Amino acid sequence: MKYLQRLGKSLMIPVSIMPIAALLKGIGYWIDPTGWGIHNPIAALLIAAGGAIIDNLPILFAIAVAMEMSKKRDTAIVLSALACYMMMTTILSSKCIALILQIPEYAVDLAFHNTQSAFIGILVGLIVAISFQKFDQKRLPQFLAFFDGKRFASIISIGITLLISLIFIDIWPMCYHFFIWFGKEIANFGPISAGIYGVLNRLLIPTGLHHALNSVFWFDVTGINDIGKFWGTISGGVKGVTGMYQAGFFPVMMFGLPAAALAMYHTAKDNKKKIAGGLLLAAGLSSFFTGVTEPLEFAFMFLAPALYFVHALLTGVSAFVCTILPVRAGFNFSAGFVDWFLSFKAPFAENPIWLLGIGIIVAIIYYIV
């Protein structure tokens, strides 16, 4: 547990800059909710500025974890973390997989189309940290002296990253397709499937494998396509059904997590309240306004894993309750205020105003927990 808490603390530096990036992106989306910058240059600027940080968060995680977990402040560690991250994500990219397996790029498994996840960043950071802890004082024979010390630790970290990347070529598609299979199996369980999906969606966030489940319920892997049908961009929506895999996220993101942030502030030590308050206020606003929850979730995911598990369960309960009421709302960006407001105009929206009442109840539960 102490190791996980150290890992959580190492993530706080990159997490601390995420809320501002999320708000920039959210404001840009608010200005141009349909074109995401196509119809407005200011929206394009804000979305690009925020996305530059959020989309590259795994790189920041790799650097922060490598430095904090090794307890060393050294440029060699930063360079090693960058090198290992770039190597692993390049090897696991669809273009490189096509070359390795000698197949056309269009035939590459979908699992390799998005491997730049927080999990990869954290994994690389841990590899580099362990390598420098074990080998940065290693001395080689005189004729190899140039490669000893920090250089040797860098070489070891690159070697381990290469080995793990090769292993991932086999195991990553298996993990990815397992969750696609699982999603298909539970898709016919009605409200229960929405609840199970809500739980797993949150639990899989750190690994990036939540994209596999998202493809089943939100997109067109099995024909559910909840997002496209909800907004009417794809035909086949059913009133009272379409939107069931999105609505339950609104009470959690708009109310539950901001309430958790308030609870964290109230329970923080007096000498830490100012620092905690600034971070938690920004993260809470990010979650409420834009639906970007990573600044809050990564703030306690490893520091208090039991609480994160409860958060996942409560997300599932929210999804289940919203499905049976019924409440239907959807999002193009994420389940924040902007998309909730826009949901009122969607063709398959149903009682989105109820989400305010549900959200208040969810907020009370989160605050107490």
PDB file of C-alpha atoms in Angstrom, residues 26 32 41 43 48 78 84 104 165 187 201 235 241 263 277 318 321 343:
ATOM      1  CA  GLY A  26     -14.010  22.659 -22.167  1.00  0.00           C
ATOM      2  CA  ASP A  32     -18.131  25.483 -30.652  1.00  0.00           C
ATOM      3  CA  PRO A  41     -10.834  30.098 -34.376  1.00  0.00           C
ATOM      4  CA  ALA A  43     -12.451  27.566 -29.878  1.00  0.00           C
ATOM      5  CA  ALA A  48      -5.647  22.702 -29.153  1.00  0.00           C
ATOM      6  CA  VAL A  78      14.102  12.447 -17.610  1.00  0.00           C
ATOM      7  CA  CYS A  84      11.611   4.551 -23.198  1.00  0.00           C
ATOM      8  CA  PRO A 104      -0.832  -4.302 -44.181  1.00  0.00           C
ATOM      9  CA  SER A 165       7.013  -4.066 -25.546  1.00  0.00           C
ATOM     10  CA  ALA A 187     -25.001  -5.727 -23.499  1.00  0.00           C
ATOM     11  CA  ASN A 201     -15.398   2.118 -17.308  1.00  0.00           C
ATOM     12  CA  SER A 235     -30.311   6.352 -37.522  1.00  0.00           C
ATOM     13  CA  VAL A 241     -33.291   3.225 -24.676  1.00  0.00           C
ATOM     14  CA  ALA A 263     -14.598  16.491   1.242  1.00  0.00           C
ATOM     15  CA  GLY A 277      -7.826  24.027  -2.115  1.00  0.00           C
ATOM     16  CA  SER A 318     -25.715   5.954 -10.923  1.00  0.00           C
ATOM     17  CA  VAL A 321     -30.580   4.204 -11.489  1.00  0.00           C
ATOM     18  CA  SER A 343     -28.718  17.356 -24.240  1.00  0.00           C
TER      19      SER A 343
END
